[in-house]
PDB file of C-alpha atoms in Angstrom:
ATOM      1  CA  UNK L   1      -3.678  -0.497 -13.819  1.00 93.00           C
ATOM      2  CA  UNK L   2      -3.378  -3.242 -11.152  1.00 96.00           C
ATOM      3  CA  UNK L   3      -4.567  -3.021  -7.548  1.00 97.00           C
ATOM      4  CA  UNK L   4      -2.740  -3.931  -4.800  1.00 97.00           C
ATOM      5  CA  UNK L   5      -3.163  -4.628  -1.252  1.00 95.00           C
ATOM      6  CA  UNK L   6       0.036  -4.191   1.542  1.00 93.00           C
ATOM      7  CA  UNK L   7      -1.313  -6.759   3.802  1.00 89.00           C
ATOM      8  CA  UNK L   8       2.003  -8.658   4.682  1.00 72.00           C
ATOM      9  CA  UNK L   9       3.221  -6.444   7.795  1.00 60.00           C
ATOM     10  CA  UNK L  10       3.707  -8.812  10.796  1.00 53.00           C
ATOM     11  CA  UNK L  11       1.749  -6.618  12.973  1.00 53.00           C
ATOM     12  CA  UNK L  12       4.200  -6.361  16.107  1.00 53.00           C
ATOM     13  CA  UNK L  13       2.889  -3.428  17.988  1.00 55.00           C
ATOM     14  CA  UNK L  14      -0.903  -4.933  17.197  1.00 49.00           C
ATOM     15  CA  UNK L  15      -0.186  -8.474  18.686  1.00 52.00           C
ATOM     16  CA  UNK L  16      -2.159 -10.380  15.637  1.00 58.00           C
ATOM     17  CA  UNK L  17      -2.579 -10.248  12.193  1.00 76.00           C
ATOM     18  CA  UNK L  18      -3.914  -6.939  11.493  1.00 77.00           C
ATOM     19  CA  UNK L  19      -5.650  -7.573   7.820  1.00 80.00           C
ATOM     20  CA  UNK L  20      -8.372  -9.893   9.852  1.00 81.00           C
ATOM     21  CA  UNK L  21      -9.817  -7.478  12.521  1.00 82.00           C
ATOM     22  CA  UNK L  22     -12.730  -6.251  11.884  1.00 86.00           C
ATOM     23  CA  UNK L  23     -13.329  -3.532   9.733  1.00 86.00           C
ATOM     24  CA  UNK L  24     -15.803  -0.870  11.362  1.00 86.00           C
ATOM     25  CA  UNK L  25     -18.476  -1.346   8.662  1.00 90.00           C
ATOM     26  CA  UNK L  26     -18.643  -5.235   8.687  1.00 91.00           C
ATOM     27  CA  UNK L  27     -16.356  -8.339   7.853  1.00 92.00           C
ATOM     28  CA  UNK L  28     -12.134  -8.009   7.985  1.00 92.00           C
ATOM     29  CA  UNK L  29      -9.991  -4.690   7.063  1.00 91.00           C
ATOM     30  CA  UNK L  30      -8.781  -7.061   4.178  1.00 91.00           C
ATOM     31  CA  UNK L  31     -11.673  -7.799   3.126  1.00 93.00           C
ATOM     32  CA  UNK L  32     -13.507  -4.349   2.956  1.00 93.00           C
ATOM     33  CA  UNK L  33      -9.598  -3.361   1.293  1.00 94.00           C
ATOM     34  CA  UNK L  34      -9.927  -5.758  -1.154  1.00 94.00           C
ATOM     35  CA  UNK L  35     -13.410  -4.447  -1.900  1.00 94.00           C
ATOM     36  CA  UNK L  36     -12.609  -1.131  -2.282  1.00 94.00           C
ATOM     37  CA  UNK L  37      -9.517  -1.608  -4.636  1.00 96.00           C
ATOM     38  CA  UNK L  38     -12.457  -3.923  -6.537  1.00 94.00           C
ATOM     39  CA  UNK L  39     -14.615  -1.149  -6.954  1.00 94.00           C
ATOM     40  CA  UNK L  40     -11.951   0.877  -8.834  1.00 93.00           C
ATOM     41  CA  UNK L  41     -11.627  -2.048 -11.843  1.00 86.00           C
ATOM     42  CA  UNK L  42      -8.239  -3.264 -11.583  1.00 79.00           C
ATOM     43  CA  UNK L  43      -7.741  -6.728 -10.821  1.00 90.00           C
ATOM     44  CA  UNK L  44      -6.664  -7.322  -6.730  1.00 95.00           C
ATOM     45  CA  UNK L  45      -3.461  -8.556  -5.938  1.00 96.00           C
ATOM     46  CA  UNK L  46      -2.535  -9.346  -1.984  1.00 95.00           C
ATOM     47  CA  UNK L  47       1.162  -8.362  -1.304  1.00 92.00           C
ATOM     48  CA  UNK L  48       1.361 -10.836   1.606  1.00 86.00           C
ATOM     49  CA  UNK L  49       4.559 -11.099   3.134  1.00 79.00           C
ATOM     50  CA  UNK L  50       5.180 -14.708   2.190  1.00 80.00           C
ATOM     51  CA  UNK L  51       2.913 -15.023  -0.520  1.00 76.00           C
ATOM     52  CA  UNK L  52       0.660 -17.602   0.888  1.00 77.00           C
ATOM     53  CA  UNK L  53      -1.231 -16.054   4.141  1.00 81.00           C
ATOM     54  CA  UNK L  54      -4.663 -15.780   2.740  1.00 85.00           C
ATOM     55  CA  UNK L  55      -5.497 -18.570   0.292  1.00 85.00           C
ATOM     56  CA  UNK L  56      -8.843 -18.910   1.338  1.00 82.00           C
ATOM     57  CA  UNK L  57      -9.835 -15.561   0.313  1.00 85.00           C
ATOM     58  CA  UNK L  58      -9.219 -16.502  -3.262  1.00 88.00           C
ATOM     59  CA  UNK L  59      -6.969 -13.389  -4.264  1.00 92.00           C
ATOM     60  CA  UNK L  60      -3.839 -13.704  -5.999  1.00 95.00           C
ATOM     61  CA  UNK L  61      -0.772 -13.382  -3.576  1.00 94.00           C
ATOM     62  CA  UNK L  62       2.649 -12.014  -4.173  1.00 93.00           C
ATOM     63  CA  UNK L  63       5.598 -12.591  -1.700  1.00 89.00           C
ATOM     64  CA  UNK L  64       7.603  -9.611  -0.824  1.00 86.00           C
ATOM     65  CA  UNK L  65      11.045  -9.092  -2.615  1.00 82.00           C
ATOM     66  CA  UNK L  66      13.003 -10.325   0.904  1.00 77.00           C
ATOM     67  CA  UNK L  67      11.848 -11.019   4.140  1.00 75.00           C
ATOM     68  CA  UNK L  68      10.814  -8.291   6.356  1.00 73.00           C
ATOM     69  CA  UNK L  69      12.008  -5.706   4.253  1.00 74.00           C
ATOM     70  CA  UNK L  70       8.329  -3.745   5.735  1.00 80.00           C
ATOM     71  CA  UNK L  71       6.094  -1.808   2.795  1.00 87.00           C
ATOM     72  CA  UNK L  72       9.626  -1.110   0.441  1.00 89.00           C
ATOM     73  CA  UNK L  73       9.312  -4.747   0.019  1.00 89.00           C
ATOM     74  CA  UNK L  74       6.043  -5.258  -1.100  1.00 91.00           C
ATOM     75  CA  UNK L  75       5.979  -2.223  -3.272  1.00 95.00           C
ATOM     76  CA  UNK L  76       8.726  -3.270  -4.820  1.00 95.00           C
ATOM     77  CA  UNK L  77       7.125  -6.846  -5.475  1.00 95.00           C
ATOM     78  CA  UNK L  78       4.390  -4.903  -7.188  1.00 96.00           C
ATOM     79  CA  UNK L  79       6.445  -3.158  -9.190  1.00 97.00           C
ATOM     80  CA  UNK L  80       8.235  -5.919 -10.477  1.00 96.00           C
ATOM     81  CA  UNK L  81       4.777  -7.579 -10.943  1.00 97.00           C
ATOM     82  CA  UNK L  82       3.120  -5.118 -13.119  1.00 96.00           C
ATOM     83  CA  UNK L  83       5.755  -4.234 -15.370  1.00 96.00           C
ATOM     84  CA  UNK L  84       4.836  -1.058 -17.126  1.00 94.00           C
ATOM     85  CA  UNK L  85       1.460  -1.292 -15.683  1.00 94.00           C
ATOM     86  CA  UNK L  86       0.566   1.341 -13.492  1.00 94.00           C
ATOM     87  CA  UNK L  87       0.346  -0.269  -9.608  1.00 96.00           C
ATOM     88  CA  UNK L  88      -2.520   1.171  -7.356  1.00 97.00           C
ATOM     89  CA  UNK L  89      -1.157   0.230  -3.486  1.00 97.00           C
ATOM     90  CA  UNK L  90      -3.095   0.617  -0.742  1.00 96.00           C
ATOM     91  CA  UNK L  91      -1.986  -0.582   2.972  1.00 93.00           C
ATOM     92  CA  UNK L  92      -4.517  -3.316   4.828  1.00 93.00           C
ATOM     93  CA  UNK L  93      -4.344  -0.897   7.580  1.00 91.00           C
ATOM     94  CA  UNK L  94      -6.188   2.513   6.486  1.00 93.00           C
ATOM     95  CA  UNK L  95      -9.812   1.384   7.363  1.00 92.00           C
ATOM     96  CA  UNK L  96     -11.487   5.515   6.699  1.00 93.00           C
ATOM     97  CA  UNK L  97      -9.904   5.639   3.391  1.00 95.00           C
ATOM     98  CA  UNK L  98     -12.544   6.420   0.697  1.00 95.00           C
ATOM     99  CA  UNK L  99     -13.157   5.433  -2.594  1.00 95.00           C
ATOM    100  CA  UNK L 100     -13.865   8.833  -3.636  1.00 95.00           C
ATOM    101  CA  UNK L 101     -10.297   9.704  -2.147  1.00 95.00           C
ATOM    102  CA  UNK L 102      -8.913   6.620  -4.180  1.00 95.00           C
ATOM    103  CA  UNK L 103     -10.334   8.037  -7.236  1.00 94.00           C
ATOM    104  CA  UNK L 104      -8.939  11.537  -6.301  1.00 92.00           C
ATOM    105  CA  UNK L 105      -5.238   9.950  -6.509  1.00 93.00           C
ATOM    106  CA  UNK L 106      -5.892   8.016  -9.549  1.00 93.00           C
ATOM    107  CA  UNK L 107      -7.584  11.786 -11.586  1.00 88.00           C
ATOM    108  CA  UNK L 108      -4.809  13.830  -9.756  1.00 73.00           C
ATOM    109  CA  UNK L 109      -2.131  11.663 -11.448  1.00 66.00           C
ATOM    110  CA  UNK L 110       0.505  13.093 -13.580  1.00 72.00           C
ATOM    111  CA  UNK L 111       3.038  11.836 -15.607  1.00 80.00           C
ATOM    112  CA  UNK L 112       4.864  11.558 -11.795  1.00 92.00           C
ATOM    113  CA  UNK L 113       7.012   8.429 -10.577  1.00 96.00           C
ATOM    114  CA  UNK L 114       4.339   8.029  -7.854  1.00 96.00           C
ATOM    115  CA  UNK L 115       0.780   9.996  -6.791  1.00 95.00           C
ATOM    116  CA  UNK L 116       0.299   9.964  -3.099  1.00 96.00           C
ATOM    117  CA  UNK L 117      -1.884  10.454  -0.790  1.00 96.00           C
ATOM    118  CA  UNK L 118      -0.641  13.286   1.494  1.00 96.00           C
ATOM    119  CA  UNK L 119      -1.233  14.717   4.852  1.00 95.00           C
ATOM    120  CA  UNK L 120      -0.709  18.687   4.595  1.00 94.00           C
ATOM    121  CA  UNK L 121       1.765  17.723   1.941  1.00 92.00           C
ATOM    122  CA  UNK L 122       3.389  14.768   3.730  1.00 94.00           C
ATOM    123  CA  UNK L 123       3.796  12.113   1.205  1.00 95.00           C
ATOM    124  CA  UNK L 124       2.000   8.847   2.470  1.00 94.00           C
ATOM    125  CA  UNK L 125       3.432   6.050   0.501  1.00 92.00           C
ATOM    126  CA  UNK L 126       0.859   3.239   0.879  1.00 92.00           C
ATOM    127  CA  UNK L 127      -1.931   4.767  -0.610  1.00 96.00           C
ATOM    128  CA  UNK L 128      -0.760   5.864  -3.556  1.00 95.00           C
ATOM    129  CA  UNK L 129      -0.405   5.325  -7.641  1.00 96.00           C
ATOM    130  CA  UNK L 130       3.475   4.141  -8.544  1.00 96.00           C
ATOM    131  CA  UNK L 131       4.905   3.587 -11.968  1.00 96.00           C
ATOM    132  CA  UNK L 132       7.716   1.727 -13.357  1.00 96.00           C
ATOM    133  CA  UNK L 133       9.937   4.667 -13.353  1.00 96.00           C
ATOM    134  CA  UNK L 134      10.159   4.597  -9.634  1.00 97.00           C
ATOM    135  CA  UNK L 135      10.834   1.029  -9.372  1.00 96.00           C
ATOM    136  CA  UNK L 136      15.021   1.574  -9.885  1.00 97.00           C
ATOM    137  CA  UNK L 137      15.189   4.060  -6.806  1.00 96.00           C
ATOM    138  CA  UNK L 138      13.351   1.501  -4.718  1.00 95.00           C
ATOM    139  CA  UNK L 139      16.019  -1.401  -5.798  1.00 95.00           C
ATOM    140  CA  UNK L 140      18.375   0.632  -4.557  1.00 96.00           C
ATOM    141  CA  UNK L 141      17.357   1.103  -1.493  1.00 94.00           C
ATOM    142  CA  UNK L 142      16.766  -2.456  -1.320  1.00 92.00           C
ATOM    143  CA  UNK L 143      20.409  -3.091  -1.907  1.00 93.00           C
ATOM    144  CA  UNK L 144      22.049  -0.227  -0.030  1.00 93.00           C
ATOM    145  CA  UNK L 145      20.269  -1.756   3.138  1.00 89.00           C
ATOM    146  CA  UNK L 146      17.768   1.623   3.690  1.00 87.00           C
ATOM    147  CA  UNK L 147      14.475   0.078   3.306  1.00 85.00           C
ATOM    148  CA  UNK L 148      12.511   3.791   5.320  1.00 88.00           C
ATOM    149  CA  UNK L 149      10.210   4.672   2.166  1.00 90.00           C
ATOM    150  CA  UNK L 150      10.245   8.375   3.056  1.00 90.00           C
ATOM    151  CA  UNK L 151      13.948   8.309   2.412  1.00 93.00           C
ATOM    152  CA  UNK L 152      13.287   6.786  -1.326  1.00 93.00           C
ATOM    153  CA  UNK L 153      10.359   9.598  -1.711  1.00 95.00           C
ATOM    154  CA  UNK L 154      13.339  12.031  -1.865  1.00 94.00           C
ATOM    155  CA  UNK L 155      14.831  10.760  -4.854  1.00 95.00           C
ATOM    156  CA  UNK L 156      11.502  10.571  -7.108  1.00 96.00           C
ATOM    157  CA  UNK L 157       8.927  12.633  -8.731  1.00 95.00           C
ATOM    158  CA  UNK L 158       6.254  13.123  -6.937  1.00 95.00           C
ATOM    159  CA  UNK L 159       2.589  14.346  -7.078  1.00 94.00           C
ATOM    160  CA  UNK L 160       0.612  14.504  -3.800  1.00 95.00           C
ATOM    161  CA  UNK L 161      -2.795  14.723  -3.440  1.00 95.00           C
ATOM    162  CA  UNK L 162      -3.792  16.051   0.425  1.00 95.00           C
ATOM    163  CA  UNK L 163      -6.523  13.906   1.697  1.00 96.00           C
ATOM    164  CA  UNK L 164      -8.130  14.544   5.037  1.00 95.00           C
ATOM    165  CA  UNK L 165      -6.063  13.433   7.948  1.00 94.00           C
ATOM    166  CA  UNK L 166      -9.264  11.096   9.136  1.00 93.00           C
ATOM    167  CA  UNK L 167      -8.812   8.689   5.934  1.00 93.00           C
ATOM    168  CA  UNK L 168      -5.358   8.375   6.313  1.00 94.00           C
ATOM    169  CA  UNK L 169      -5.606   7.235   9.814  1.00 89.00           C
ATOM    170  CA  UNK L 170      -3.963   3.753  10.411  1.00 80.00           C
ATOM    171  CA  UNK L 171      -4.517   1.062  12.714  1.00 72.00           C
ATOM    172  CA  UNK L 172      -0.517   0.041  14.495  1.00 65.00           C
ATOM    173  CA  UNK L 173      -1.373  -1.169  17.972  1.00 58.00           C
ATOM    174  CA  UNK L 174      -4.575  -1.831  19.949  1.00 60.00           C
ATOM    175  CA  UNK L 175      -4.875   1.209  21.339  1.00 64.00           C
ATOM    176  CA  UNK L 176      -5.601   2.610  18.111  1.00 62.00           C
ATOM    177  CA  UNK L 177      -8.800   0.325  17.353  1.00 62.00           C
TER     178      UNK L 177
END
């Protein structure tokens, strides 16, 4: 498995780069991400838009598959990065989101195309487990132009795993902070 981190959004509604507020609990939402995909063993990956925002920070990054495509972009780059790896994704932006809940995904999965996390069984797709198997669905929607995740969701197995609505809150525009 291979970890990876949605953290190349351009932040719009927020005003600034979302991944470097701070995180509630000390130092930058990237930063605590990062952590937290650490703590579950697979090596960290930053899906970063460009593939060069965060050099400092040391972390491999991987450039979305075009420009502003949003998160069907970036999952796809991790796709195409691990190969027949599974690909652990997790957005920048989620800052209650547990490891215990992470680990809840990665023991509920099945032999699915993706396990996500899930609001009273509403798919959320950047916290989730993907395989390769979902990875052609996703290329077409690259192609066809229809880049809205929830409209790929419908054309692939799924298993969801509800998590409480808290940890699946995410941080869009100040207001929110």
């Amino acid at each position: 498995m291979r970890c990876y981190l949605l953290c190349g959004g351009l932040s719009r509604r927020m005003g600034h780069d979302k991944a470097l507020l701070p995180h509630p609990s000390g130092g930058t939402l990237l930063e605590k991400q990062a952590g937290l995909l650490e703590s579950l063993g697979g090596p960290v990956f930053l899906l970063s838009g460009n593939g060069s925002r965060y050099p400092a920070l040391g972390y491999p990054e991987i450039p979305d598959v075009q420009k502003e495509a949003g998160p069907l972009g970036g999952i796809l780059a991790a796709l195409r990065d691990a190969g027949d790896e599974e690909a652990l994704i997790l957005a920048v932006d989620l800052p209650f989101l547990s490891e215990d809940s992470l680990r809840l995904i990665l023991d509920g999965k099945a032999r699915a195309d993706a396990t996500l996390a899930s609001i009273d069984g509403e798919a959320q797709p950047v916290a989730g487990l993907w395989r390769a198997s979902a990875r052609p669905a996703l290329e077409e929607a690259l192609r066809s132009g229809n880049w809205k995740l929830h409209d790929v969701l419908c054309k692939l197995e799924l298993c969801l795993v509800d998590l409480p609505e808290k940890e699946l809150e995410n941080w869009n525009e100040p207001g929110d902070l």
